[in-house]
Coordinates of C-alpha atoms in Angstrom, one line a residue:
Chain A
M1 CA 16.2 1.1 -27.8
V2 CA 14.3 3.8 -26.1
V3 CA 12.1 3.2 -23.0
E4 CA 8.4 3.1 -23.8
L5 CA 5.9 4.4 -21.2
F6 CA 2.3 3.4 -21.5
L7 CA 0.3 6.2 -20.1
D8 CA -3.0 7.9 -19.8
L9 CA -2.7 11.3 -18.1
L10 CA -6.2 10.9 -16.7
S11 CA -4.5 8.6 -14.3
Q12 CA -2.6 9.9 -11.3
P13 CA 0.3 7.4 -11.3
C14 CA 0.8 8.1 -15.0
R15 CA 1.2 11.8 -14.3
A16 CA 3.8 11.1 -11.7
L17 CA 5.8 9.1 -14.2
F18 CA 5.3 11.6 -17.0
I19 CA 6.5 14.4 -14.8
F20 CA 9.4 12.4 -13.5
A21 CA 10.7 11.3 -16.9
K22 CA 10.3 14.8 -18.4
K23 CA 11.8 16.6 -15.5
N24 CA 14.8 14.4 -15.6
N25 CA 15.1 14.5 -19.4
I26 CA 14.7 10.7 -19.6
P27 CA 14.2 9.8 -23.3
F28 CA 11.0 7.9 -23.7
V29 CA 8.3 7.1 -26.2
F30 CA 4.8 8.1 -25.0
K31 CA 2.4 5.3 -25.7
H32 CA -1.0 6.6 -25.2
V33 CA -3.4 4.1 -23.7
E34 CA -6.9 5.7 -23.6
L35 CA -8.6 4.3 -20.6
L36 CA -12.0 5.5 -21.4
K37 CA -11.8 3.9 -24.8
G38 CA -10.9 0.6 -23.1
H39 CA -7.4 0.4 -24.7
H40 CA -6.1 -1.1 -21.6
H41 CA -8.2 -4.2 -22.3
S42 CA -6.7 -4.7 -25.7
E43 CA -4.7 -7.9 -26.4
E44 CA -1.7 -5.8 -27.5
F45 CA -1.6 -4.0 -24.2
G46 CA -2.1 -7.2 -22.3
K47 CA 1.3 -8.3 -23.7
V48 CA 2.9 -5.3 -22.0
N49 CA 1.0 -5.6 -18.8
V50 CA -1.1 -8.7 -18.1
L51 CA -2.7 -6.9 -15.2
K52 CA -4.2 -4.5 -17.8
K53 CA -3.4 -1.4 -15.9
V54 CA -1.5 1.8 -16.6
P55 CA 1.2 2.9 -16.2
A56 CA 3.4 0.3 -17.7
L57 CA 7.0 0.3 -19.0
K58 CA 8.7 -1.5 -21.7
D59 CA 12.5 -1.4 -21.9
G60 CA 13.5 -3.8 -24.7
A61 CA 12.2 -7.2 -23.6
F62 CA 11.7 -6.0 -20.0
T63 CA 8.2 -5.0 -19.0
L64 CA 7.2 -3.5 -15.7
A65 CA 3.9 -2.5 -14.0
E66 CA 3.2 -0.4 -10.9
S67 CA 4.1 3.2 -10.9
I68 CA 6.3 3.1 -7.8
A69 CA 8.4 0.2 -9.3
I70 CA 8.7 2.1 -12.5
L71 CA 9.7 5.4 -10.8
L72 CA 12.4 3.6 -8.8
Y73 CA 13.6 1.7 -11.9
L74 CA 14.0 4.9 -13.9
S75 CA 15.7 6.7 -11.0
R76 CA 18.3 3.9 -10.9
K77 CA 18.7 3.4 -14.6
F78 CA 19.1 7.0 -15.4
N79 CA 20.9 8.1 -12.2
T80 CA 18.5 10.9 -11.4
P81 CA 19.5 13.6 -8.8
D82 CA 19.8 12.3 -5.2
H83 CA 16.9 14.3 -3.8
W84 CA 14.3 12.2 -5.6
Y85 CA 15.3 9.1 -3.7
P86 CA 18.0 10.1 -1.2
S87 CA 20.9 7.8 -0.7
D88 CA 20.9 8.8 3.0
L89 CA 19.3 5.7 4.7
Q90 CA 16.9 7.5 6.9
K91 CA 15.7 10.0 4.3
R92 CA 15.2 7.2 1.9
A93 CA 13.3 5.3 4.5
Q94 CA 11.0 8.3 4.9
V95 CA 10.3 8.3 1.2
D96 CA 9.5 4.5 1.3
E97 CA 7.3 5.1 4.3
Y98 CA 5.2 7.6 2.5
L99 CA 5.0 5.5 -0.7
S100 CA 3.8 2.5 1.3
W101 CA 1.3 4.4 3.4
Q102 CA -0.3 6.3 0.6
H103 CA -1.8 3.3 -1.2
A104 CA -4.6 2.6 1.1
T105 CA -5.1 6.3 2.2
I106 CA -4.6 9.3 -0.1
R107 CA -4.6 7.2 -3.2
E108 CA -7.6 5.1 -2.4
K109 CA -9.7 7.9 -1.1
G110 CA -8.8 10.4 -3.8
C111 CA -9.7 7.7 -6.4
K112 CA -13.0 7.1 -4.8
I113 CA -14.0 10.8 -5.2
F114 CA -13.1 10.7 -8.9
I115 CA -14.9 7.5 -9.5
T116 CA -18.0 8.6 -7.7
K117 CA -18.2 12.0 -9.4
V118 CA -17.1 11.1 -12.9
L119 CA -16.7 7.4 -13.7
V120 CA -19.9 6.2 -12.2
P121 CA -22.2 8.7 -14.1
L122 CA -20.1 8.1 -17.3
A123 CA -20.8 4.4 -16.9
G124 CA -24.5 5.1 -16.7
Q125 CA -24.8 4.2 -13.0
P126 CA -26.7 6.3 -10.5
F127 CA -24.7 8.9 -8.7
S128 CA -24.7 8.6 -4.9
P129 CA -24.2 11.8 -2.8
E130 CA -23.8 9.7 0.3
T131 CA -20.9 7.8 -1.2
L132 CA -19.3 11.0 -2.2
E133 CA -19.7 12.5 1.2
E134 CA -18.2 9.4 2.8
A135 CA -15.3 9.5 0.4
V136 CA -14.7 13.2 1.1
E137 CA -14.7 12.5 4.8
E138 CA -12.3 9.7 4.4
L139 CA -10.0 11.8 2.3
N140 CA -10.1 14.6 5.0
S141 CA -9.0 12.1 7.5
A142 CA -6.1 11.0 5.3
L143 CA -5.2 14.6 4.7
K144 CA -5.0 15.3 8.4
Q145 CA -2.6 12.4 8.8
F146 CA -0.6 13.6 5.8
E147 CA -0.2 17.0 7.4
E148 CA 0.5 15.8 10.9
K149 CA 2.8 12.8 10.2
F150 CA 4.4 13.3 6.8
L151 CA 4.5 17.0 6.1
Q152 CA 4.7 18.5 9.6
D153 CA 6.5 21.8 9.4
K154 CA 8.9 20.9 6.6
P155 CA 8.9 22.4 3.2
F156 CA 8.7 18.9 1.6
I157 CA 7.9 15.4 2.9
V158 CA 11.6 14.6 3.3
G159 CA 13.1 17.8 4.3
N160 CA 14.3 20.6 2.1
E161 CA 13.9 19.2 -1.4
I162 CA 11.2 17.5 -3.5
S163 CA 11.3 13.7 -3.6
L164 CA 9.3 10.9 -5.2
A165 CA 7.1 11.1 -2.1
D166 CA 5.9 14.7 -2.9
L167 CA 5.5 13.8 -6.6
V168 CA 3.3 10.8 -5.9
A169 CA 1.3 12.7 -3.3
I170 CA 0.6 15.8 -5.5
V171 CA -0.7 13.9 -8.5
E172 CA -3.2 12.1 -6.3
L173 CA -4.4 15.3 -4.7
M174 CA -4.9 16.9 -8.1
Q175 CA -7.6 14.3 -8.9
P176 CA -10.2 15.6 -6.5
I177 CA -9.3 19.2 -7.6
G178 CA -10.1 18.2 -11.2
V179 CA -13.6 17.1 -10.2
G180 CA -14.3 20.2 -8.1
C181 CA -13.3 19.1 -4.6
D182 CA -11.0 21.9 -3.5
I183 CA -9.0 20.1 -0.9
F184 CA -6.5 23.0 -0.6
E185 CA -9.1 25.5 0.4
D186 CA -8.9 26.1 4.2
R187 CA -5.6 24.1 4.3
P188 CA -3.0 26.8 4.1
K189 CA -0.1 24.5 5.0
L190 CA -1.1 22.0 2.3
S191 CA -1.6 24.8 -0.2
E192 CA 1.8 26.2 0.4
W193 CA 3.3 22.8 0.0
R194 CA 1.4 22.3 -3.3
N195 CA 2.9 25.6 -4.6
R196 CA 6.4 24.5 -3.6
V197 CA 6.0 21.2 -5.4
E198 CA 4.6 22.8 -8.5
E199 CA 7.6 25.2 -8.6
A200 CA 10.1 22.5 -8.0
V201 CA 8.6 20.4 -10.8
G202 CA 8.3 23.5 -13.0
K203 CA 4.9 25.2 -13.6
E204 CA 4.8 24.5 -17.3
L205 CA 5.5 20.8 -17.0
F206 CA 3.0 20.5 -14.1
Q207 CA 0.3 22.2 -16.0
E208 CA 1.0 20.1 -19.1
A209 CA 0.7 16.9 -17.1
H210 CA -2.5 18.1 -15.5
E211 CA -4.2 19.5 -18.5
I212 CA -6.6 16.5 -19.0
I213 CA -7.7 16.2 -15.4
L214 CA -8.2 19.9 -15.0
N215 CA -10.4 20.1 -18.0
I216 CA -12.5 17.2 -17.1
K217 CA -15.7 18.8 -18.3
E218 CA -14.6 17.9 -21.8
L219 CA -15.0 14.4 -20.7
S220 CA -18.8 14.7 -20.4
N221 CA -18.8 14.9 -24.1
L222 CA -16.9 11.7 -24.2
Q223 CA -18.4 8.4 -25.3
I224 CA -17.2 5.8 -23.0
D225 CA -16.5 2.5 -24.8
P226 CA -19.7 0.3 -24.5
Q227 CA -17.7 -2.8 -23.7
L228 CA -15.9 -1.0 -21.0
K229 CA -19.2 0.3 -19.6
E230 CA -20.3 -3.3 -19.3
H231 CA -17.1 -4.4 -17.8
L232 CA -17.1 -1.6 -15.3
A233 CA -20.7 -2.0 -14.1
P234 CA -20.2 -4.7 -11.5
V235 CA -16.8 -3.3 -10.4
L236 CA -18.4 0.1 -9.8
R237 CA -21.4 -1.3 -8.0
K238 CA -19.1 -3.1 -5.6
M239 CA -17.0 -0.1 -5.0
M240 CA -20.0 2.0 -4.3
K241 CA -21.4 -0.4 -1.7
Chain B
M1 CA 20.3 2.3 22.7
G2 CA 19.8 -0.4 20.2
L3 CA 17.3 -1.1 17.5
E4 CA 13.7 -1.5 18.8
L5 CA 11.0 -3.2 16.9
Y6 CA 7.4 -2.7 18.1
L7 CA 5.5 -5.8 17.0
D8 CA 2.4 -7.9 17.5
L9 CA 2.8 -11.2 15.7
L10 CA -0.9 -11.4 15.1
S11 CA -0.2 -8.9 12.4
Q12 CA 1.1 -10.2 9.2
H13 CA 3.2 -7.0 8.6
C14 CA 4.9 -7.6 11.9
R15 CA 5.7 -11.2 11.0
T16 CA 7.5 -10.1 7.9
V17 CA 9.7 -7.8 9.9
Y18 CA 10.2 -10.3 12.7
I19 CA 11.2 -13.1 10.3
F20 CA 13.5 -10.9 8.3
A21 CA 15.3 -9.5 11.3
K22 CA 15.7 -12.9 12.9
K23 CA 16.8 -14.7 9.7
N24 CA 19.5 -12.1 9.2
N25 CA 20.6 -12.1 12.8
I26 CA 19.8 -8.4 13.1
P27 CA 20.1 -7.5 16.8
F28 CA 16.9 -5.9 18.1
E29 CA 14.8 -5.4 21.2
F30 CA 11.4 -7.0 20.7
K31 CA 8.9 -4.5 22.1
R32 CA 5.7 -6.5 22.4
V33 CA 2.5 -4.7 21.5
E34 CA -0.8 -6.5 22.0
L35 CA -3.1 -4.7 19.6
F36 CA -6.3 -5.7 21.3
K37 CA -5.2 -5.2 24.8
D38 CA -3.1 -2.1 24.6
S39 CA -5.7 -0.1 22.8
I40 CA -3.0 1.1 20.5
L41 CA -5.5 1.8 17.7
G42 CA -7.2 5.1 18.3
R43 CA -7.2 8.0 20.7
K44 CA -5.0 8.9 23.6
M45 CA -5.7 7.0 26.8
P46 CA -6.8 9.0 29.8
G47 CA -4.9 8.6 33.2
G48 CA -4.7 5.3 35.0
N49 CA -8.3 4.9 36.2
N50 CA -9.4 2.2 33.7
P51 CA -9.9 -1.3 35.0
G52 CA -7.4 -3.8 33.8
H53 CA -4.8 -1.1 33.0
S54 CA -1.4 -2.1 34.3
R55 CA 1.1 0.7 34.9
E56 CA 3.4 -1.1 32.6
G57 CA 0.8 -1.3 29.9
Q58 CA 0.2 2.4 30.1
H59 CA 3.9 3.2 29.9
C60 CA 4.2 1.1 26.8
R61 CA 1.3 2.9 25.3
E62 CA 2.7 6.4 25.8
E63 CA 6.1 5.4 24.6
F64 CA 4.5 3.7 21.6
G65 CA 2.4 6.7 20.8
K66 CA 5.5 8.8 20.5
V67 CA 7.1 6.2 18.2
N68 CA 4.3 6.1 15.8
I69 CA 1.6 8.7 15.4
L70 CA -0.2 6.4 13.1
K71 CA -0.5 4.0 16.0
K72 CA -0.1 1.0 13.9
V73 CA 2.3 -1.8 14.0
P74 CA 5.0 -2.6 13.0
A75 CA 7.1 0.4 14.1
L76 CA 10.9 0.8 14.4
K77 CA 12.9 3.0 16.7
D78 CA 16.6 3.4 16.0
G79 CA 18.0 5.9 18.4
V80 CA 15.9 9.0 17.8
F81 CA 14.8 7.8 14.3
T82 CA 11.3 6.3 14.1
L83 CA 9.7 4.5 11.2
A84 CA 6.4 3.0 10.3
E85 CA 5.2 0.8 7.4
S86 CA 6.6 -2.7 7.1
T87 CA 7.9 -2.2 3.6
A88 CA 9.9 0.9 4.6
I89 CA 11.2 -1.0 7.7
L90 CA 12.3 -4.0 5.7
L91 CA 14.2 -1.9 3.2
Y92 CA 15.8 0.2 5.9
L93 CA 17.0 -2.9 7.7
S94 CA 18.2 -4.6 4.5
R95 CA 20.3 -1.5 3.7
K96 CA 21.6 -0.8 7.2
Y97 CA 22.6 -4.3 7.9
N98 CA 23.7 -5.2 4.4
T99 CA 21.6 -8.3 4.2
P100 CA 22.3 -10.9 1.4
D101 CA 21.6 -9.6 -2.1
H102 CA 18.8 -12.0 -2.9
W103 CA 16.4 -10.2 -0.5
Y104 CA 16.5 -7.0 -2.5
P105 CA 18.7 -7.7 -5.6
S106 CA 21.1 -5.1 -6.8
D107 CA 20.3 -6.0 -10.4
I108 CA 17.9 -3.2 -11.3
Q109 CA 15.5 -5.4 -13.2
K110 CA 15.2 -8.0 -10.5
R111 CA 14.9 -5.2 -7.9
A112 CA 12.2 -3.7 -10.0
R113 CA 10.3 -7.0 -9.8
V114 CA 10.4 -6.9 -6.0
D115 CA 9.2 -3.3 -6.0
E116 CA 6.5 -4.3 -8.5
Y117 CA 5.2 -7.1 -6.2
L118 CA 5.4 -5.0 -3.1
S119 CA 3.4 -2.3 -4.7
W120 CA 0.7 -4.6 -6.2
H121 CA 0.4 -6.5 -3.0
H122 CA -1.0 -3.4 -1.1
T123 CA -4.1 -3.2 -3.2
N124 CA -4.7 -6.8 -3.8
I125 CA -3.6 -9.6 -1.5
R126 CA -3.3 -7.1 1.4
T127 CA -6.9 -5.9 1.0
N128 CA -8.4 -9.4 0.7
A129 CA -6.6 -11.9 2.8
P130 CA -6.8 -10.1 6.2
K131 CA -10.6 -9.8 5.8
T132 CA -10.9 -13.5 6.5
L133 CA -9.5 -13.0 10.0
W134 CA -11.9 -10.1 10.6
I135 CA -15.0 -12.0 9.3
K136 CA -14.3 -15.3 11.0
V137 CA -12.8 -14.2 14.3
L138 CA -12.4 -10.5 15.0
I139 CA -15.8 -9.1 14.2
P140 CA -17.6 -11.8 16.1
L141 CA -15.2 -11.2 19.0
F142 CA -15.9 -7.5 19.0
T143 CA -19.6 -7.4 18.3
G144 CA -20.7 -10.8 19.6
Q145 CA -22.3 -11.3 16.2
K146 CA -21.4 -13.9 13.6
L147 CA -21.5 -12.8 10.0
P148 CA -23.5 -14.6 7.3
P149 CA -21.5 -17.1 5.2
E150 CA -22.1 -15.0 2.1
K151 CA -19.7 -12.4 3.5
L152 CA -16.9 -14.9 3.8
Q153 CA -17.7 -16.3 0.4
E154 CA -17.5 -12.8 -1.1
V155 CA -14.0 -12.3 0.4
M156 CA -12.8 -15.7 -0.7
D157 CA -14.0 -15.0 -4.3
E158 CA -12.0 -11.7 -4.4
L159 CA -9.0 -13.4 -2.9
A160 CA -9.3 -16.2 -5.5
I161 CA -8.9 -13.5 -8.2
S162 CA -5.9 -12.0 -6.5
L163 CA -4.3 -15.5 -6.1
K164 CA -4.9 -16.2 -9.8
Q165 CA -3.1 -13.0 -10.7
F166 CA -0.4 -13.9 -8.2
E167 CA 0.2 -17.2 -9.9
E168 CA -0.1 -16.0 -13.4
K169 CA 1.8 -12.7 -13.3
F170 CA 4.1 -12.9 -10.3
L171 CA 5.0 -16.5 -9.7
Q172 CA 4.5 -18.1 -13.1
D173 CA 6.8 -21.1 -13.4
K174 CA 9.6 -19.8 -11.2
P175 CA 10.6 -21.2 -7.8
F176 CA 10.2 -17.7 -6.3
I177 CA 8.7 -14.4 -7.4
V178 CA 12.0 -13.0 -8.6
G179 CA 13.7 -16.1 -9.9
S180 CA 15.7 -18.8 -8.1
E181 CA 16.0 -17.3 -4.6
I182 CA 13.7 -15.9 -1.9
S183 CA 13.3 -12.2 -1.8
L184 CA 11.3 -9.6 0.2
A185 CA 8.5 -10.2 -2.2
D186 CA 8.0 -13.8 -1.2
L187 CA 8.2 -13.0 2.5
V188 CA 5.6 -10.2 2.3
A189 CA 3.3 -12.5 0.3
I190 CA 3.6 -15.6 2.5
V191 CA 2.8 -13.9 5.8
E192 CA -0.3 -12.4 4.3
L193 CA -1.5 -15.7 3.0
M194 CA -1.0 -17.4 6.4
Q195 CA -3.8 -15.1 7.7
P196 CA -6.6 -17.1 6.1
I197 CA -4.9 -20.3 7.0
G198 CA -5.0 -19.3 10.6
V199 CA -8.8 -19.1 10.5
G200 CA -9.4 -22.3 8.6
C201 CA -9.5 -21.0 5.0
D202 CA -7.1 -23.3 3.3
I203 CA -6.1 -21.3 0.2
F204 CA -3.3 -23.7 -0.6
E205 CA -5.8 -26.6 -1.0
D206 CA -6.4 -27.2 -4.8
R207 CA -3.5 -24.9 -5.6
P208 CA -0.5 -27.1 -6.0
K209 CA 1.7 -24.5 -7.6
L210 CA 1.0 -22.1 -4.7
S211 CA 1.4 -24.9 -2.2
E212 CA 4.8 -25.9 -3.5
W213 CA 5.9 -22.2 -3.5
R214 CA 4.8 -22.0 0.1
N215 CA 6.9 -25.0 1.1
R216 CA 9.9 -23.5 -0.7
V217 CA 9.5 -20.2 1.2
E218 CA 9.1 -21.9 4.5
E219 CA 12.2 -23.9 3.9
A220 CA 14.2 -20.9 2.7
V221 CA 13.2 -19.0 5.9
G222 CA 13.7 -22.0 8.1
K223 CA 10.9 -24.1 9.4
E224 CA 11.5 -23.3 13.0
L225 CA 11.6 -19.6 12.6
F226 CA 8.5 -19.7 10.3
Q227 CA 6.5 -21.7 12.8
E228 CA 7.7 -19.5 15.7
A229 CA 6.5 -16.4 13.8
H230 CA 3.2 -18.0 13.0
E231 CA 2.4 -19.5 16.4
I232 CA -0.2 -16.8 17.4
I233 CA -2.1 -16.7 14.1
L234 CA -2.1 -20.5 13.9
N235 CA -3.6 -20.8 17.4
I236 CA -6.2 -18.2 16.9
K237 CA -8.7 -19.9 19.0
E238 CA -6.8 -18.6 22.0
L239 CA -8.0 -15.2 21.0
S240 CA -11.6 -15.9 21.8
N241 CA -10.6 -16.0 25.5
L242 CA -9.2 -12.5 25.2
Q243 CA -10.5 -9.7 27.2
I244 CA -10.9 -6.8 24.8
D245 CA -10.3 -3.4 26.1
P246 CA -13.9 -1.8 26.3
Q247 CA -12.7 1.6 25.0
L248 CA -11.2 -0.2 22.0
K249 CA -14.4 -2.0 21.4
E250 CA -16.2 1.3 21.4
H251 CA -13.7 3.0 19.2
L252 CA -13.8 0.2 16.7
A253 CA -17.6 -0.3 16.6
P254 CA -18.3 2.1 13.7
V255 CA -15.3 0.8 11.7
L256 CA -16.5 -2.7 12.2
R257 CA -20.1 -1.9 11.2
K258 CA -18.8 -0.4 8.0
M259 CA -16.8 -3.5 7.3
M260 CA -19.8 -5.6 7.8
K261 CA -21.9 -3.8 5.3

């Protein structure tokens, strides 16, 4: 039985998985879970992931949530090339270090920008420029740490080749790009790293994965599911506090 | 030069590393970091003119700054190799010292379950549980102000949601998160949940399943080691006698104000 990946390419972690699976020719069935239509709240999807989040994996009777867990699972099951998650203890530790650190920094702050600029208005809530400004400032701080601690003067986070760390990082940084926050502008080192990652992944695959987020204006024509709107209202209000 | 672990046992992430290393008899030098005395959080310290600065303290700070630019604990130094982030440190130690399989099972599906928990933990239990310490102890200590009870209630409500998910998705009816033996997942979870306990928020009360799991974890770790690791957090009242470094107070003030919003 073929692995099923439950994805919405609007979501950063889903993009990381999509790119990883495709790049490594891992056979999988793309199960589209449309977040803005509230598909992740369906009973059917709840059986795959009771946490009601994407991405999720189904491999026979085995189900798995959390993109990092899924990436690692696929890398092991399909024996992907060493550079993605190096067998060298110290290099591997550096990948783990980035994957752990990014949760509360790059990921959280990048998400906040997206939520403030797109999700909040879509859900009919008032847009707050102060919240956006704060989110941008926080992301700037995270980006500084990213450059100083993780990237430094290396071509990739863990030396000479792309790894899961770079992949997980790049998809998060494309989220603010998609909503008009050009975080690569005035950051030449980061910009060069982005180009290297895009090339290592393959431009075509990279563009394919990012088509939705980079054409976000199409979204403003979108009708967000009313039940989802209702569900999101308190969640968003709390996030925007 | 041997393995050095920079730890403050007030921090839950440090306790995980401490317990893991001790339980597995991993030889290490305990480099004690006192978060609120050593001003590790934040900017570089100026030269030795500050009151209450010991020369020893300053030396530790400089050395520590080199070890971890992120200036957080825990941190590891293994020869010239330095590492931050407790998850990364735990995995590195488990591999380098070939710890028993159950900590991070070689079976890829069981291993995936540990990864799944470790990932989810970051954005759930780890964002909620520590706030209890901040609200009940640290913020009042730093600002001299007590927070209204609604603030704590808000945090407890959020934590309740995470705990519900923990029980329903991760623990279910199993003795441990990944089956019949303790793993890194249980260890990372338990230390975080001891944070609210330390400040008088008994999250195990009225949660029998969670309570039984806690007892099993404590036993698997070894009661003595578990108690030793948790001595500081369980005697938190001692903290109120602490002299907080004034520069640290200043540095943290905006961060704290934001947390209090």
